Amino acid sequence: MKQGGSRVDFTSERIKTLPPYIFSQFQQKKKVLEAKGMDIIDLGIGAPDLPTPNFIIEELKEAVLNPENHRYSSYNGCVEFREAVAHFYKTYYGVDLDPETEVLTLIGSKEGIANLIHAVINPGENVLVPDPGYPVYRSAVHIAGGNSVSLPLDPDNQYIPLYDQVSEKDLANTKLMFLNYPGNPTAATVELDTFVEAITFAKQHQIAVAHDSAYNLVTFDGYKAPSILQVPGSKEIAVEFGSLSKSFNMTGWRIGYVVGNKDLIKAISVVKSNTDTSQFLPIQKAGAKALYSDLSTLEENNSTYKERMEKMIEALQAMNIRVERPRGTFFIWAKVPDGLSSMEFAEKMLEEAGVIITPGTAFGPAGEGYFRISLSVQTERLQEAVNRMKQLHFEGAK
Ligand SMILES: *Cc1c(COP(=O)(O)O)cnc(C)c1O
């Protein structure tokens, strides 16, 4: 309904009722403190600071010089990129994909996550979202007119889902669920049995599964993250999102994919063909080059993150903060010192150490009592943050 009045507000209810992103509050405070001359180190950033590997840039340069690449891509993405995704799944996971029907190019995986929700959810239907989890699942469900239901994760057991904590009533109205391993913000990693359990649960309750594998290649210590499509029969009910953003330091390029169940992929492509016309061809071709590569650039990245992680873990231990050593992502997820809320701890870190961290509550109610540190800042800045953090004192920390 349109409202009268001197100044018309055209914003929809769904946009007006979208909860504000907690993190923007800190960005504002950061500006105020910086204006006062304070040096702020931002460990809240969720994107790699490292550059895109050169061989990918070279491929882009070559592709951009060919005028044929200046035209529209086909709606589902160019065949070269879709074949490269299928090649990667075959060689890395041993999973067969038909590039025609089981692979779709995305303009970054966030776009696909939002469009999947539009493609499957009718107003009022439920989507299970991991809590704590990537905030986009919840906000995209809200914008699509769906209803988010928290899927609690077990902090004492690798943050695997606690399905029996979702009520039968909520389940009856649930059509879709999201999973994300290696996880943002928890850095949780799992073995294939977690996905076997997820597929079994989803089939039993007729729920489509969307696994977000944005950090599939950001792993350490010989750990290899599984694909949900390695579970036999998973293609009947599941899709997996992938991104080149985190693994190949390509956040700004906007290139990712969704693979798996044909019907879900078809439904996403219907939304997309009425919304966008896929990604710029040279970007898709450069992305294909990355996926055909021997993945050796990942080792360099991952060893940089690993080195930073060791430094930060040492600092946290010196502060008597309990932390588990992650096997994936460039995040550390840890408990705030006793007696403080996530927000109080984040404020203390900013005001007394000039270090921005993300309060756990930015990732859902279950994030209370935790905070996330990003390791995607230059090593010397991270070292400076570590030095400052070691000076802080917490009452009651143990
Ligand atoms: C960064 C991130 C994404 C989005 O990646 P793009 O492909 O750049 O859109 C998706 N999921 C999670 C969990 C992320 O951290």
GROMACS .gro file of C-alpha atoms and ligand atoms in nm:
model
  413
    1MET     CA    1   0.000   0.000   0.000
    2LYS     CA    2   0.119   0.347  -0.082
    3GLN     CA    3   0.129   0.589   0.211
    4GLY     CA    4   0.034   0.956   0.183
    5GLY     CA    5   0.236   1.242   0.325
    6SER     CA    6   0.466   1.518   0.214
    7ARG     CA    7   0.768   1.296   0.163
    8VAL     CA    8   0.695   0.956   0.012
    9ASP     CA    9   0.908   0.666   0.131
   10PHE     CA   10   0.936   0.424  -0.158
   11THR     CA   11   1.142   0.164   0.029
   12SER     CA   12   0.974  -0.175   0.060
   13GLU     CA   13   0.884  -0.327   0.398
   14ARG     CA   14   1.132  -0.608   0.338
   15ILE     CA   15   1.417  -0.364   0.294
   16LYS     CA   16   1.305  -0.143   0.582
   17THR     CA   17   1.285  -0.439   0.818
   18LEU     CA   18   1.624  -0.585   0.722
   19PRO     CA   19   1.834  -0.584   1.041
   20PRO     CA   20   2.136  -0.350   1.011
   21TYR     CA   21   2.470  -0.521   0.969
   22ILE     CA   22   2.637  -0.497   1.311
   23PHE     CA   23   2.974  -0.451   1.155
   24SER     CA   24   2.899  -0.114   0.993
   25GLN     CA   25   2.879   0.032   1.345
   26PHE     CA   26   3.249  -0.047   1.395
   27GLN     CA   27   3.343   0.097   1.060
   28GLN     CA   28   3.189   0.426   1.172
   29LYS     CA   29   3.375   0.420   1.502
   30LYS     CA   30   3.694   0.340   1.311
   31LYS     CA   31   3.658   0.661   1.110
   32VAL     CA   32   3.602   0.869   1.424
   33LEU     CA   33   3.908   0.725   1.599
   34GLU     CA   34   4.123   0.760   1.286
   35ALA     CA   35   4.019   1.126   1.259
   36LYS     CA   36   4.154   1.165   1.614
   37GLY     CA   37   4.488   1.032   1.491
   38MET     CA   38   4.461   0.673   1.622
   39ASP     CA   39   4.616   0.399   1.409
   40ILE     CA   40   4.350   0.130   1.360
   41ILE     CA   41   4.427  -0.224   1.246
   42ASP     CA   42   4.124  -0.384   1.086
   43LEU     CA   43   4.105  -0.759   1.149
   44GLY     CA   44   3.739  -0.759   1.052
   45ILE     CA   45   3.795  -0.783   0.679
   46GLY     CA   46   3.663  -1.099   0.516
   47ALA     CA   47   3.854  -1.080   0.188
   48PRO     CA   48   4.209  -1.181   0.093
   49ASP     CA   49   4.474  -0.906   0.097
   50LEU     CA   50   4.697  -1.107  -0.139
   51PRO     CA   51   4.705  -1.035  -0.516
   52THR     CA   52   4.544  -1.245  -0.790
   53PRO     CA   53   4.807  -1.482  -0.936
   54ASN     CA   54   4.978  -1.349  -1.249
   55PHE     CA   55   4.884  -1.631  -1.487
   56ILE     CA   56   4.517  -1.545  -1.435
   57ILE     CA   57   4.577  -1.175  -1.507
   58GLU     CA   58   4.772  -1.267  -1.824
   59GLU     CA   59   4.479  -1.477  -1.946
   60LEU     CA   60   4.240  -1.188  -1.883
   61LYS     CA   61   4.463  -0.950  -2.080
   62GLU     CA   62   4.475  -1.182  -2.377
   63ALA     CA   63   4.101  -1.253  -2.372
   64VAL     CA   64   4.009  -0.886  -2.345
   65LEU     CA   65   4.196  -0.807  -2.671
   66ASN     CA   66   3.966  -1.039  -2.869
   67PRO     CA   67   3.653  -0.848  -2.980
   68GLU     CA   68   3.449  -1.170  -2.979
   69ASN     CA   69   3.482  -1.165  -2.603
   70HIS     CA   70   3.313  -0.826  -2.581
   71ARG     CA   71   2.970  -0.969  -2.661
   72TYR     CA   72   2.710  -1.116  -2.427
   73SER     CA   73   2.803  -1.445  -2.271
   74SER     CA   74   2.541  -1.719  -2.298
   75TYR     CA   75   2.298  -1.701  -2.003
   76ASN     CA   76   2.440  -2.003  -1.825
   77GLY     CA   77   2.800  -1.886  -1.866
   78CYS     CA   78   3.048  -1.973  -2.138
   79VAL     CA   79   3.118  -2.337  -2.211
   80GLU     CA   80   3.492  -2.293  -2.137
   81PHE     CA   81   3.424  -2.193  -1.776
   82ARG     CA   82   3.158  -2.460  -1.717
   83GLU     CA   83   3.390  -2.727  -1.859
   84ALA     CA   84   3.672  -2.601  -1.636
   85VAL     CA   85   3.448  -2.637  -1.330
   86ALA     CA   86   3.358  -2.993  -1.436
   87HIS     CA   87   3.728  -3.069  -1.491
   88PHE     CA   88   3.813  -2.936  -1.144
   89TYR     CA   89   3.539  -3.149  -0.980
   90LYS     CA   90   3.657  -3.459  -1.165
   91THR     CA   91   4.026  -3.418  -1.085
   92TYR     CA   92   4.000  -3.275  -0.733
   93TYR     CA   93   3.697  -3.460  -0.593
   94GLY     CA   94   3.641  -3.747  -0.837
   95VAL     CA   95   3.289  -3.611  -0.904
   96ASP     CA   96   3.135  -3.623  -1.255
   97LEU     CA   97   2.938  -3.318  -1.367
   98ASP     CA   98   2.760  -3.247  -1.694
   99PRO     CA   99   2.877  -2.895  -1.788
  100GLU     CA  100   2.551  -2.840  -1.980
  101THR     CA  101   2.301  -2.912  -1.704
  102GLU     CA  102   2.489  -2.941  -1.376
  103VAL     CA  103   2.712  -2.632  -1.383
  104LEU     CA  104   2.616  -2.265  -1.390
  105THR     CA  105   2.849  -1.963  -1.396
  106LEU     CA  106   2.778  -1.710  -1.121
  107ILE     CA  107   2.874  -1.344  -1.082
  108GLY     CA  108   3.031  -1.440  -0.751
  109SER     CA  109   2.872  -1.703  -0.530
  110LYS     CA  110   2.680  -1.447  -0.320
  111GLU     CA  111   2.469  -1.368  -0.626
  112GLY     CA  112   2.385  -1.737  -0.670
  113ILE     CA  113   2.300  -1.783  -0.303
  114ALA     CA  114   2.047  -1.498  -0.321
  115ASN     CA  115   1.904  -1.617  -0.653
  116LEU     CA  116   1.869  -1.978  -0.534
  117ILE     CA  117   1.646  -1.852  -0.253
  118HIS     CA  118   1.431  -1.657  -0.501
  119ALA     CA  119   1.416  -1.967  -0.720
  120VAL     CA  120   1.285  -2.207  -0.454
  121ILE     CA  121   1.118  -2.015  -0.169
  122ASN     CA  122   0.753  -1.905  -0.169
  123PRO     CA  123   0.662  -1.630   0.081
  124GLY     CA  124   0.657  -1.762   0.436
  125GLU     CA  125   0.849  -2.084   0.369
  126ASN     CA  126   1.141  -2.172   0.596
  127VAL     CA  127   1.511  -2.187   0.522
  128LEU     CA  128   1.751  -2.343   0.775
  129VAL     CA  129   2.055  -2.121   0.820
  130PRO     CA  130   2.364  -2.218   1.020
  131ASP     CA  131   2.391  -2.029   1.349
  132PRO     CA  132   2.655  -1.890   1.373
  133GLY     CA  133   2.687  -1.842   0.997
  134TYR     CA  134   2.751  -1.614   0.701
  135PRO     CA  135   2.500  -1.326   0.744
  136VAL     CA  136   2.400  -1.321   0.376
  137TYR     CA  137   2.191  -1.641   0.409
  138ARG     CA  138   1.963  -1.474   0.662
  139SER     CA  139   1.935  -1.139   0.485
  140ALA     CA  140   1.878  -1.294   0.142
  141VAL     CA  141   1.600  -1.513   0.284
  142HIS     CA  142   1.439  -1.201   0.436
  143ILE     CA  143   1.457  -1.009   0.107
  144ALA     CA  144   1.303  -1.305  -0.077
  145GLY     CA  145   1.009  -1.308   0.167
  146GLY     CA  146   1.113  -1.636   0.329
  147ASN     CA  147   1.159  -1.715   0.691
  148SER     CA  148   1.501  -1.802   0.842
  149VAL     CA  149   1.516  -2.073   1.105
  150SER     CA  150   1.841  -2.113   1.300
  151LEU     CA  151   2.018  -2.442   1.248
  152PRO     CA  152   2.223  -2.466   1.569
  153LEU     CA  153   2.581  -2.588   1.528
  154ASP     CA  154   2.763  -2.784   1.797
  155PRO     CA  155   3.050  -2.573   1.940
  156ASP     CA  156   3.186  -2.882   2.118
  157ASN     CA  157   3.197  -3.094   1.804
  158GLN     CA  158   3.339  -2.917   1.499
  159TYR     CA  159   3.027  -2.702   1.461
  160ILE     CA  160   2.834  -2.983   1.297
  161PRO     CA  161   2.456  -2.925   1.273
  162LEU     CA  162   2.232  -3.023   1.565
  163TYR     CA  163   1.932  -3.128   1.356
  164ASP     CA  164   1.730  -3.253   1.651
  165GLN     CA  165   1.719  -2.900   1.793
  166VAL     CA  166   1.497  -2.785   1.503
  167SER     CA  167   1.129  -2.833   1.589
  168GLU     CA  168   0.907  -3.068   1.385
  169LYS     CA  169   0.675  -2.774   1.319
  170ASP     CA  170   0.957  -2.566   1.168
  171LEU     CA  171   1.083  -2.863   0.968
  172ALA     CA  172   0.742  -2.928   0.815
  173ASN     CA  173   0.754  -2.583   0.651
  174THR     CA  174   1.126  -2.598   0.556
  175LYS     CA  175   1.225  -2.618   0.191
  176LEU     CA  176   1.595  -2.537   0.187
  177MET     CA  177   1.900  -2.549   0.414
  178PHE     CA  178   2.244  -2.396   0.396
  179LEU     CA  179   2.570  -2.550   0.513
  180ASN     CA  180   2.920  -2.402   0.495
  181TYR     CA  181   3.246  -2.593   0.558
  182PRO     CA  182   3.524  -2.482   0.595
  183GLY     CA  183   3.301  -2.235   0.776
  184ASN     CA  184   3.279  -1.862   0.802
  185PRO     CA  185   3.296  -1.745   1.081
  186THR     CA  186   3.377  -2.061   1.279
  187ALA     CA  187   3.664  -2.196   1.061
  188ALA     CA  188   3.506  -2.536   1.126
  189THR     CA  189   3.610  -2.823   0.900
  190VAL     CA  190   3.441  -3.159   0.859
  191GLU     CA  191   3.485  -3.501   0.701
  192LEU     CA  192   3.249  -3.655   0.446
  193ASP     CA  193   3.035  -3.824   0.715
  194THR     CA  194   2.892  -3.481   0.810
  195PHE     CA  195   2.765  -3.444   0.454
  196VAL     CA  196   2.632  -3.802   0.448
  197GLU     CA  197   2.429  -3.718   0.757
  198ALA     CA  198   2.308  -3.391   0.601
  199ILE     CA  199   2.190  -3.563   0.282
  200THR     CA  200   2.014  -3.838   0.479
  201PHE     CA  201   1.839  -3.579   0.699
  202ALA     CA  202   1.742  -3.365   0.398
  203LYS     CA  203   1.598  -3.659   0.202
  204GLN     CA  204   1.399  -3.769   0.503
  205HIS     CA  205   1.242  -3.423   0.538
  206GLN     CA  206   1.238  -3.329   0.168
  207ILE     CA  207   1.465  -3.028   0.208
  208ALA     CA  208   1.698  -2.903  -0.066
  209VAL     CA  209   2.060  -2.862   0.048
  210ALA     CA  210   2.292  -2.579  -0.055
  211HIS     CA  211   2.651  -2.625   0.051
  212ASP     CA  212   2.861  -2.309   0.036
  213SER     CA  213   3.222  -2.412  -0.032
  214ALA     CA  214   3.375  -2.063  -0.059
  215TYR     CA  215   3.682  -2.177   0.141
  216ASN     CA  216   3.719  -2.525  -0.014
  217LEU     CA  217   4.081  -2.460  -0.114
  218VAL     CA  218   4.191  -2.248   0.182
  219THR     CA  219   4.314  -2.533   0.399
  220PHE     CA  220   4.622  -2.626   0.606
  221ASP     CA  221   4.821  -2.911   0.751
  222GLY     CA  222   4.735  -3.155   0.471
  223TYR     CA  223   4.361  -3.130   0.533
  224LYS     CA  224   4.150  -3.162   0.218
  225ALA     CA  225   3.793  -3.034   0.245
  226PRO     CA  226   3.535  -3.274   0.098
  227SER     CA  227   3.261  -3.180  -0.152
  228ILE     CA  228   2.901  -3.258  -0.060
  229LEU     CA  229   2.866  -3.402  -0.413
  230GLN     CA  230   3.100  -3.684  -0.311
  231VAL     CA  231   2.806  -3.828  -0.115
  232PRO     CA  232   2.635  -4.093  -0.332
  233GLY     CA  233   2.286  -3.976  -0.433
  234SER     CA  234   2.354  -3.616  -0.325
  235LYS     CA  235   2.273  -3.478  -0.670
  236GLU     CA  236   1.908  -3.571  -0.615
  237ILE     CA  237   1.874  -3.297  -0.357
  238ALA     CA  238   2.189  -3.083  -0.327
  239VAL     CA  239   2.381  -2.806  -0.494
  240GLU     CA  240   2.723  -2.674  -0.403
  241PHE     CA  241   2.837  -2.313  -0.442
  242GLY     CA  242   3.198  -2.238  -0.527
  243SER     CA  243   3.394  -1.920  -0.565
  244LEU     CA  244   3.728  -1.811  -0.699
  245SER     CA  245   3.723  -1.512  -0.462
  246LYS     CA  246   3.899  -1.663  -0.162
  247SER     CA  247   4.110  -1.935  -0.323
  248PHE     CA  248   4.256  -1.727  -0.608
  249ASN     CA  249   4.227  -1.383  -0.443
  250MET     CA  250   3.968  -1.271  -0.698
  251THR     CA  251   3.699  -1.106  -0.483
  252GLY     CA  252   3.657  -0.804  -0.710
  253TRP     CA  253   3.642  -1.010  -1.029
  254ARG     CA  254   3.303  -1.160  -0.931
  255ILE     CA  255   3.333  -1.515  -1.054
  256GLY     CA  256   3.192  -1.831  -0.901
  257TYR     CA  257   2.968  -2.126  -0.983
  258VAL     CA  258   2.693  -2.354  -0.861
  259VAL     CA  259   2.699  -2.727  -0.936
  260GLY     CA  260   2.482  -3.031  -0.866
  261ASN     CA  261   2.107  -3.091  -0.888
  262LYS     CA  262   1.979  -3.015  -1.241
  263ASP     CA  263   1.637  -2.887  -1.138
  264LEU     CA  264   1.774  -2.643  -0.883
  265ILE     CA  265   2.034  -2.523  -1.134
  266LYS     CA  266   1.764  -2.479  -1.396
  267ALA     CA  267   1.551  -2.279  -1.151
  268ILE     CA  268   1.844  -2.049  -1.063
  269SER     CA  269   1.917  -1.999  -1.432
  270VAL     CA  270   1.555  -1.889  -1.492
  271VAL     CA  271   1.594  -1.618  -1.225
  272LYS     CA  272   1.933  -1.517  -1.363
  273SER     CA  273   1.831  -1.504  -1.728
  274ASN     CA  274   1.568  -1.247  -1.624
  275THR     CA  275   1.810  -1.053  -1.405
  276ASP     CA  276   2.160  -1.059  -1.554
  277THR     CA  277   2.335  -1.198  -1.859
  278SER     CA  278   2.623  -1.378  -1.688
  279GLN     CA  279   2.978  -1.251  -1.636
  280PHE     CA  280   3.211  -1.070  -1.883
  281LEU     CA  281   3.363  -1.341  -2.106
  282PRO     CA  282   3.732  -1.253  -2.041
  283ILE     CA  283   3.669  -1.292  -1.666
  284GLN     CA  284   3.510  -1.633  -1.722
  285LYS     CA  285   3.802  -1.739  -1.943
  286ALA     CA  286   4.058  -1.625  -1.688
  287GLY     CA  287   3.858  -1.811  -1.422
  288ALA     CA  288   3.871  -2.125  -1.637
  289LYS     CA  289   4.250  -2.092  -1.652
  290ALA     CA  290   4.262  -2.085  -1.271
  291LEU     CA  291   4.053  -2.402  -1.241
  292TYR     CA  292   4.266  -2.588  -1.498
  293SER     CA  293   4.586  -2.487  -1.317
  294ASP     CA  294   4.791  -2.721  -1.098
  295LEU     CA  295   4.665  -2.522  -0.795
  296SER     CA  296   5.023  -2.452  -0.686
  297THR     CA  297   4.947  -2.082  -0.617
  298LEU     CA  298   4.720  -2.199  -0.337
  299GLU     CA  299   5.010  -2.347  -0.144
  300GLU     CA  300   5.181  -2.008  -0.130
  301ASN     CA  301   4.865  -1.832  -0.009
  302ASN     CA  302   4.784  -2.094   0.243
  303SER     CA  303   5.133  -2.096   0.390
  304THR     CA  304   5.108  -1.716   0.432
  305TYR     CA  305   4.780  -1.755   0.622
  306LYS     CA  306   4.926  -2.038   0.824
  307GLU     CA  307   5.225  -1.828   0.931
  308ARG     CA  308   4.995  -1.544   1.037
  309MET     CA  309   4.766  -1.786   1.215
  310GLU     CA  310   5.050  -1.920   1.430
  311LYS     CA  311   5.143  -1.565   1.535
  312MET     CA  312   4.787  -1.479   1.625
  313ILE     CA  313   4.724  -1.802   1.814
  314GLU     CA  314   5.034  -1.735   2.021
  315ALA     CA  315   4.901  -1.386   2.106
  316LEU     CA  316   4.559  -1.519   2.199
  317GLN     CA  317   4.711  -1.787   2.420
  318ALA     CA  318   4.921  -1.520   2.591
  319MET     CA  319   4.591  -1.340   2.661
  320ASN     CA  320   4.453  -1.664   2.810
  321ILE     CA  321   4.196  -1.684   2.534
  322ARG     CA  322   4.090  -2.033   2.439
  323VAL     CA  323   4.127  -2.107   2.069
  324GLU     CA  324   4.137  -2.409   1.841
  325ARG     CA  325   4.387  -2.425   1.557
  326PRO     CA  326   4.181  -2.407   1.233
  327ARG     CA  327   4.238  -2.642   0.938
  328GLY     CA  328   4.065  -2.409   0.693
  329THR     CA  329   3.961  -2.048   0.610
  330PHE     CA  330   4.162  -1.738   0.702
  331PHE     CA  331   3.962  -1.683   1.021
  332ILE     CA  332   4.019  -1.752   1.385
  333TRP     CA  333   3.705  -1.801   1.593
  334ALA     CA  334   3.759  -1.779   1.965
  335LYS     CA  335   3.584  -1.729   2.297
  336VAL     CA  336   3.581  -1.381   2.448
  337PRO     CA  337   3.735  -1.357   2.797
  338ASP     CA  338   3.495  -1.443   3.079
  339GLY     CA  339   3.265  -1.171   3.198
  340LEU     CA  340   3.246  -0.979   2.870
  341SER     CA  341   2.989  -0.991   2.591
  342SER     CA  342   3.106  -1.016   2.229
  343MET     CA  343   3.023  -0.651   2.178
  344GLU     CA  344   3.202  -0.536   2.496
  345PHE     CA  345   3.512  -0.728   2.396
  346ALA     CA  346   3.506  -0.585   2.043
  347GLU     CA  347   3.471  -0.232   2.185
  348LYS     CA  348   3.758  -0.285   2.429
  349MET     CA  349   3.981  -0.416   2.150
  350LEU     CA  350   3.902  -0.114   1.936
  351GLU     CA  351   3.929   0.151   2.206
  352GLU     CA  352   4.229   0.016   2.397
  353ALA     CA  353   4.430  -0.161   2.126
  354GLY     CA  354   4.305   0.008   1.810
  355VAL     CA  355   4.226  -0.336   1.670
  356ILE     CA  356   3.898  -0.417   1.497
  357ILE     CA  357   3.765  -0.770   1.537
  358THR     CA  358   3.415  -0.892   1.455
  359PRO     CA  359   3.182  -0.968   1.747
  360GLY     CA  360   3.032  -1.317   1.716
  361THR     CA  361   2.680  -1.178   1.731
  362ALA     CA  362   2.727  -1.040   1.377
  363PHE     CA  363   2.686  -1.403   1.265
  364GLY     CA  364   2.367  -1.492   1.455
  365PRO     CA  365   2.251  -1.524   1.816
  366ALA     CA  366   2.469  -1.830   1.876
  367GLY     CA  367   2.776  -1.614   1.811
  368GLU     CA  368   2.737  -1.446   2.153
  369GLY     CA  369   3.047  -1.510   2.362
  370TYR     CA  370   3.274  -1.543   2.057
  371PHE     CA  371   3.469  -1.320   1.818
  372ARG     CA  372   3.621  -1.360   1.472
  373ILE     CA  373   3.966  -1.247   1.365
  374SER     CA  374   4.055  -1.227   0.997
  375LEU     CA  375   4.411  -1.316   0.895
  376SER     CA  376   4.383  -1.137   0.563
  377VAL     CA  377   4.595  -0.837   0.659
  378GLN     CA  378   4.963  -0.783   0.584
  379THR     CA  379   5.185  -0.988   0.814
  380GLU     CA  380   5.360  -0.684   0.967
  381ARG     CA  381   5.028  -0.519   1.050
  382LEU     CA  382   4.911  -0.844   1.203
  383GLN     CA  383   5.231  -0.856   1.409
  384GLU     CA  384   5.162  -0.502   1.531
  385ALA     CA  385   4.807  -0.606   1.628
  386VAL     CA  386   4.950  -0.906   1.814
  387ASN     CA  387   5.194  -0.683   2.007
  388ARG     CA  388   4.916  -0.449   2.112
  389MET     CA  389   4.680  -0.730   2.208
  390LYS     CA  390   4.941  -0.888   2.434
  391GLN     CA  391   4.940  -0.563   2.641
  392LEU     CA  392   4.567  -0.584   2.715
  393HIS     CA  393   4.446  -0.713   3.048
  394PHE     CA  394   4.118  -0.880   3.119
  395GLU     CA  395   3.959  -0.924   3.456
  396GLY     CA  396   3.866  -1.282   3.513
  397ALA     CA  397   4.029  -1.418   3.197
  398LYS     CA  398   4.148  -1.771   3.245
  399LIG     C1  399   3.311  -1.453   0.085
  399LIG     C2  400   3.202  -1.551   0.101
  399LIG     C3  401   3.110  -1.576  -0.001
  399LIG     C4  402   3.097  -1.488  -0.125
  399LIG     O1  403   3.192  -1.503  -0.215
  399LIG     P1  404   3.179  -1.440  -0.362
  399LIG     O2  405   3.199  -1.554  -0.452
  399LIG     O3  406   3.286  -1.337  -0.369
  399LIG     O4  407   3.042  -1.380  -0.375
  399LIG     C5  408   3.017  -1.677   0.015
  399LIG     N1  409   3.013  -1.748   0.128
  399LIG     C6  410   3.097  -1.727   0.229
  399LIG     C7  411   3.086  -1.811   0.350
  399LIG     C8  412   3.194  -1.627   0.220
  399LIG     O5  413   3.274  -1.603   0.324
   0.00000   0.00000   0.00000
